XYZ file of C-alpha atoms in Angstrom:
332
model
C -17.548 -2.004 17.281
C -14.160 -2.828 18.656
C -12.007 -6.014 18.501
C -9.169 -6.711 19.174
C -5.970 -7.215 16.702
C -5.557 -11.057 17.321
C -9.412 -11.803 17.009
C -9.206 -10.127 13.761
C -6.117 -11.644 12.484
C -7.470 -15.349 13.340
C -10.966 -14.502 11.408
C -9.057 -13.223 8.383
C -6.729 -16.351 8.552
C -10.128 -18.332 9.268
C -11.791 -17.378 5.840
C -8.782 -17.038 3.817
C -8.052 -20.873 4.447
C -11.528 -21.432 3.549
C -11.217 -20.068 0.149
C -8.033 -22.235 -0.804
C -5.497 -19.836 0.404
C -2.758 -22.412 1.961
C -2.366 -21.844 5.743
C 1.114 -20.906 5.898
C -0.321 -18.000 3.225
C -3.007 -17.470 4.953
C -1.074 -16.503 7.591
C 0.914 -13.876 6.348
C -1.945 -12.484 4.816
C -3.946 -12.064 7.514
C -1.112 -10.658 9.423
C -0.685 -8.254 7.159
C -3.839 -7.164 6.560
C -4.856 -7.195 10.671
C -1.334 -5.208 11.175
C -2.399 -2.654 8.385
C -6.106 -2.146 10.347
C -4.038 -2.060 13.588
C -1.758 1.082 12.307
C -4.775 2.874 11.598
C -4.932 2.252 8.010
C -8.500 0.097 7.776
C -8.939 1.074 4.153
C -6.228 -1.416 3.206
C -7.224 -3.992 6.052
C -10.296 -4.979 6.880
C -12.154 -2.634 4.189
C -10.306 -4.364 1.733
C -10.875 -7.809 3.157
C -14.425 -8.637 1.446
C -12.943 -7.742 -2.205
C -9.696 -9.959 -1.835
C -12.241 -13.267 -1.001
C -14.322 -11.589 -4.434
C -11.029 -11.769 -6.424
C -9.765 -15.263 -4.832
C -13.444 -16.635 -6.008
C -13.463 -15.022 -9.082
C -10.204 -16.753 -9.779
C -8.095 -13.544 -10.130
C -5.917 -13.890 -7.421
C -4.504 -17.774 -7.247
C -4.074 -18.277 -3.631
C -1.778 -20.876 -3.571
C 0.911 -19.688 -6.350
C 4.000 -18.308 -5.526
C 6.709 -15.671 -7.078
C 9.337 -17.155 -9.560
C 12.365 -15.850 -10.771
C 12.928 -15.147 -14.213
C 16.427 -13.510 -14.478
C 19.468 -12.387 -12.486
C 21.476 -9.858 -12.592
C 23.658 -9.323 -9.940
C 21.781 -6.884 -7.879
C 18.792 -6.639 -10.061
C 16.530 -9.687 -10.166
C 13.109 -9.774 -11.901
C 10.480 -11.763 -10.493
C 6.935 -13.658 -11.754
C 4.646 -13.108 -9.265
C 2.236 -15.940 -10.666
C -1.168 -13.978 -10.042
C -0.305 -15.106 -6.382
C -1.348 -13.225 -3.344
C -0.090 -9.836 -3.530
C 0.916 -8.820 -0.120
C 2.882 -12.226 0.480
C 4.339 -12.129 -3.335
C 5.408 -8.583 -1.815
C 6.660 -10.049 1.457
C 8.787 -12.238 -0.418
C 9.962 -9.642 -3.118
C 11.498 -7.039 -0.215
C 12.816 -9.887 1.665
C 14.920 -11.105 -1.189
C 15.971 -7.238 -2.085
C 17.206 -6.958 1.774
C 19.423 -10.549 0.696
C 20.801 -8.994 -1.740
C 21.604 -5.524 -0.506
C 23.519 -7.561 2.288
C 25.541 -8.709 -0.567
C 26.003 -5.788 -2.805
C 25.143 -2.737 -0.611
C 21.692 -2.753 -2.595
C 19.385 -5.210 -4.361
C 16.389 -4.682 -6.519
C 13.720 -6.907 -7.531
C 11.270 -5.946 -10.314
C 8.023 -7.975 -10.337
C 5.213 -8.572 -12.900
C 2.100 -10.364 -12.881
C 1.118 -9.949 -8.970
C -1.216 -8.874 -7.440
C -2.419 -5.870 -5.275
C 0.238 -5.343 -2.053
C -3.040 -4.087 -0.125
C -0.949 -1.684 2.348
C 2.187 -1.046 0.378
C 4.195 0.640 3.762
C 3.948 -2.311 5.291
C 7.135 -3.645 3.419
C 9.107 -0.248 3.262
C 8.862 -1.016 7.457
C 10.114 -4.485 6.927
C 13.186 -3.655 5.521
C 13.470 -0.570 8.135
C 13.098 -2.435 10.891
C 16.061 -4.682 9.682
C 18.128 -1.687 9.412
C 17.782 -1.163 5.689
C 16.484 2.332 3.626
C 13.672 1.045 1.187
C 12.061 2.483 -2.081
C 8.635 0.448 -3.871
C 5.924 1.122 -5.888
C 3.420 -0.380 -7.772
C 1.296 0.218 -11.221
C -2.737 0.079 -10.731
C -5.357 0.118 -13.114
C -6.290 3.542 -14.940
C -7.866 5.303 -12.270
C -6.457 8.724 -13.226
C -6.418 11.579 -15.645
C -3.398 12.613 -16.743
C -2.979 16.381 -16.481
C -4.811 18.881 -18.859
C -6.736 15.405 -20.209
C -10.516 14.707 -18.970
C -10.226 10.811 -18.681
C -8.643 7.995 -17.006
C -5.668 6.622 -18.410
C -3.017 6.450 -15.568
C -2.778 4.996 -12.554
C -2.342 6.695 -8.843
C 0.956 4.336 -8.310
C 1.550 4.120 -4.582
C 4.702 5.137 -3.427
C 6.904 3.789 -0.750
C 10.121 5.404 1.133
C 11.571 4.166 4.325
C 14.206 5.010 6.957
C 15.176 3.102 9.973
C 15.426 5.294 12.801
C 16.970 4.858 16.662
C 14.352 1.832 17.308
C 11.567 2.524 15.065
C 11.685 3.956 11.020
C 10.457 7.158 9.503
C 8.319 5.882 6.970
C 5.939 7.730 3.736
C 3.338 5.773 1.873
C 1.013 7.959 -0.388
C -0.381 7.095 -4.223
C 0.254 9.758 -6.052
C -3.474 11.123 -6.631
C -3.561 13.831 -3.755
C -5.953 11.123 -1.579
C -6.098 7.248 -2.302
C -9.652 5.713 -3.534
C -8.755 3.690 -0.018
C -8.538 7.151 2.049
C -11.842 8.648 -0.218
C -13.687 4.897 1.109
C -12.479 5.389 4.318
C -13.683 8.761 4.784
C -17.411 8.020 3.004
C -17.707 5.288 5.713
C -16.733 7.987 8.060
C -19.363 10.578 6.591
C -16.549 12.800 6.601
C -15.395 15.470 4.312
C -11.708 15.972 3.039
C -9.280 18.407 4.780
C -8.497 19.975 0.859
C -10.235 19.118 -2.342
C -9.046 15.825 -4.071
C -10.647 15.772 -6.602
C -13.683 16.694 -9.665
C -17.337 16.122 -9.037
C -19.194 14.651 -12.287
C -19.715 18.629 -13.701
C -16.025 18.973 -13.247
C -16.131 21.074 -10.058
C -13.308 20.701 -7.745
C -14.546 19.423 -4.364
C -13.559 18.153 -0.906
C -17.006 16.087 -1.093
C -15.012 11.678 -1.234
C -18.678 10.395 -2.615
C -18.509 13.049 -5.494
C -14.918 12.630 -5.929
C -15.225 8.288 -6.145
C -18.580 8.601 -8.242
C -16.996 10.479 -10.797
C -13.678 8.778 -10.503
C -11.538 11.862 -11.562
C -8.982 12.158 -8.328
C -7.003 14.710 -8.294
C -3.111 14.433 -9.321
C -0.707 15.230 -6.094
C 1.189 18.572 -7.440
C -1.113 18.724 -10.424
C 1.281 18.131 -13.600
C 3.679 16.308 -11.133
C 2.202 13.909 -9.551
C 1.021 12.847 -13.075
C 4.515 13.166 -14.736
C 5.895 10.917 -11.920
C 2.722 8.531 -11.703
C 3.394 8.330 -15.361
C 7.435 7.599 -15.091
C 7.110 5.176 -12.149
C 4.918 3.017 -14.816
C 7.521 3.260 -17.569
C 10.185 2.550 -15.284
C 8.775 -0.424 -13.787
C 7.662 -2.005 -17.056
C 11.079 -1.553 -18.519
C 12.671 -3.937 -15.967
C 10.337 -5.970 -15.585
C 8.538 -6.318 -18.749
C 5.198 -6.844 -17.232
C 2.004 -4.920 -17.747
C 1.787 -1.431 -17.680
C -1.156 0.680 -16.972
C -2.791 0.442 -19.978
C -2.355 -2.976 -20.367
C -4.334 -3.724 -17.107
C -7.087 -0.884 -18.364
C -7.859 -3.320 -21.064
C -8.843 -6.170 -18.407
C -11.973 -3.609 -17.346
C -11.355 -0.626 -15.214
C -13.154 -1.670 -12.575
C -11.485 -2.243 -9.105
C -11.978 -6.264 -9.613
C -9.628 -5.437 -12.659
C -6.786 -4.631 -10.374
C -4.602 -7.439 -11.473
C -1.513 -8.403 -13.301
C 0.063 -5.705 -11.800
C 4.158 -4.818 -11.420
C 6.191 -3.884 -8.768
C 9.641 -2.686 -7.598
C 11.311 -3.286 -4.441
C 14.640 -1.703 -3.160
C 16.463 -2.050 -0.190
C 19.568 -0.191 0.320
C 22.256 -1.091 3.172
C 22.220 1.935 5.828
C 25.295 2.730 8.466
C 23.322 3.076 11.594
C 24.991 5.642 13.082
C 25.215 8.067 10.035
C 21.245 7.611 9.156
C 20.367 8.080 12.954
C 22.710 11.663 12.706
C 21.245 12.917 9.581
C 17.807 11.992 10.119
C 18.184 13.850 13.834
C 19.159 16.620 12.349
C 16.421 16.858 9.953
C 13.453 15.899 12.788
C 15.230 18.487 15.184
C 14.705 21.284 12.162
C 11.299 19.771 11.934
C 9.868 19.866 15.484
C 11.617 23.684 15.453
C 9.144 24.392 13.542
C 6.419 27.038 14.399
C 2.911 25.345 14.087
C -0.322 26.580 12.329
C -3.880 25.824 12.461
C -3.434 25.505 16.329
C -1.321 22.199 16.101
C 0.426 21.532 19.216
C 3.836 20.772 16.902
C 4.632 20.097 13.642
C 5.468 16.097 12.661
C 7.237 14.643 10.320
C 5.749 11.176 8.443
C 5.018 8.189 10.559
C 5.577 10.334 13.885
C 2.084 9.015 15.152
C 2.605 5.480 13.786
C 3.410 3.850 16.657
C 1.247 5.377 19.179
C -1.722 4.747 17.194
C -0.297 0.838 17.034
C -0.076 1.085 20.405
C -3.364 1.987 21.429
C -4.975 -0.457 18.939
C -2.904 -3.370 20.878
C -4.197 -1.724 23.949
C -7.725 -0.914 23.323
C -8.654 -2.607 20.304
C -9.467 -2.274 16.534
C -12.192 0.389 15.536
C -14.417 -1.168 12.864
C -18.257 -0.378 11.672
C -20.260 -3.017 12.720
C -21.371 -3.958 9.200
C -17.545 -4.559 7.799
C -17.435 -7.156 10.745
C -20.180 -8.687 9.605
C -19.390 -8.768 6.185
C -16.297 -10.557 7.014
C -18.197 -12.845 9.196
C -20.663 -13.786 6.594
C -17.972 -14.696 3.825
């Protein structure tokens, strides 16, 4: 079925305030997560939708908290995220690191004990579109092996880098298992296969079959041995700021996707001179699009080039969704 991005936004608002989410949250939840389905990426929108009400039920995810601080220091501040609602505790966290960087040319905020961001590019694109480069990332529950091991005992820590660019921002947002459990959903629900294998079946057979890949649970690492190194450093690093939970820590909760709590966060926002980063970033698309094409692509693109065309024909034409997500939502 097809509807269209307000009507979506007002019946995600609609059952969020019904499960105790305070409307000004509500709000800029369901913004967020009818802006994420609108840019194409349904797996952390409306797919995601039915498991936020679980978590807000199952008293995991306290709608109405809100981030604290805990310590400053200068440009580095380190944040409690309360268990609140991730993508606003997330909201706030980038919006504070762009306050900063207007005073010191860079501000980062390290948070612990929030919750998940849902579509983490979504704030590397608010500090873009405010002029402002941005680096994030968060820790997740153990849903990968580390490299040369056979179980799960890292996480696929999504990774967020942003450039503003002329009016719009070049933007990458990619966990660093080679596909997402949110892309391997989306493309079950698809019936489709993979473009490359991401992953192990359950005899250990590498396969571009998402159903094999999410039953067994063993994704595979992006660049093998380093994805997993830097999966492995972004957790260290974050925990060492912030002092929250790491990885293991949120294992121990059950590794189960309702687990996916008490997590930790950085957020970055550096200060950008518009007219160098709009040079340099020229330069690089022009080398780009120079390119010679394979596969019979009609050019070669660099990340985020179809962003906002896709935005623009969901405005235009409406929100792709299967007809039992809708209802699913509906029936909350």
């Amino acid at each position: 079925m097809v509807i269209s991005y307000e009507d979506l936004f007002s019946l995600m608002k609609e059952k969020l305030v019904k499960h105790s989410c305070p409307e000004d949250l509500a709000t800029r939840a369901a913004r967020n997560m009818a802006s994420s389905s609108r840019d194409g990426v349904l797996s952390h929108g409306v797919y995601r939708f039915e498991r936020l009400i679980t978590m807000i039920d199952s008293g995991f995810v306290k709608p109405a908290n809100r981030p604290s601080l805990e310590r400053s220091l200068g440009a580095l501040e380190v944040w409690n995220g309360n268990l609140g609602m991730g993508n606003t505790n997330a909201e706030d966290m980038m919006a504070r690191a762009i306050e900063l960087a207007n005073s010191y040319g860079i501000g980062c905020i390290a948070l612990s004990h929030t919750n998940h961001w849902m579509r983490g590019g979504a704030f590397g694109a608010q500090a873009a579109e405010k002029g402002f480069a941005a680096i994030c990332w968060t820790n997740t529950i153990a849903n990968m092996a580390p490299w040369g091991a056979a179980n799960k005992a890292i996480g696929n820590n999504p990774l967020v880098m942003a450039v503003p660019y002329k009016d719009s921002y070049v933007l990458f947002d990619g966990a660093m298992s080679q596909f997402s459990y949110g892309a391997l959903e989306k493309a079950i629900i698809a019936g489709k296969k993979l473009p490359v294998p991401g992953g192990y079946d359950k005899d250990g057979n590498l396969t571009d079959d998402p159903k094999a890949i999410s039953e067994s649970g063993r994704v595979l690492p992006m660049g093998f041995w380093k994805g997993s190194s830097i999966s492995i450093l972004m957790d260290m690093m974050v925990n060492s700021i912030s002092g929250g939970f790491t990885v293991p820590d949120i294992a121990k909760q059950g590794n189960t996707p309702l687990a996916e709590r008490d997590l930790s966060q950085i957020f970055i926002a550096i200060k950008v001179e518009k007219d160098i980063g709009n040079n340099a970033i020229s330069n690089i698309v022009e080398a780009i699009k120079g390119c010679t094409p394979l596969d019979g692509a009609s050019s070669v693109r660099y990340p985020s080039e179809n962003l906002m065309k896709i935005r623009e024909k969901s405005l235009k034409d409406g929100i792709e969704i299967t007809d039992d997500s809708y209802n699913r939502i509906v029936n909350l």
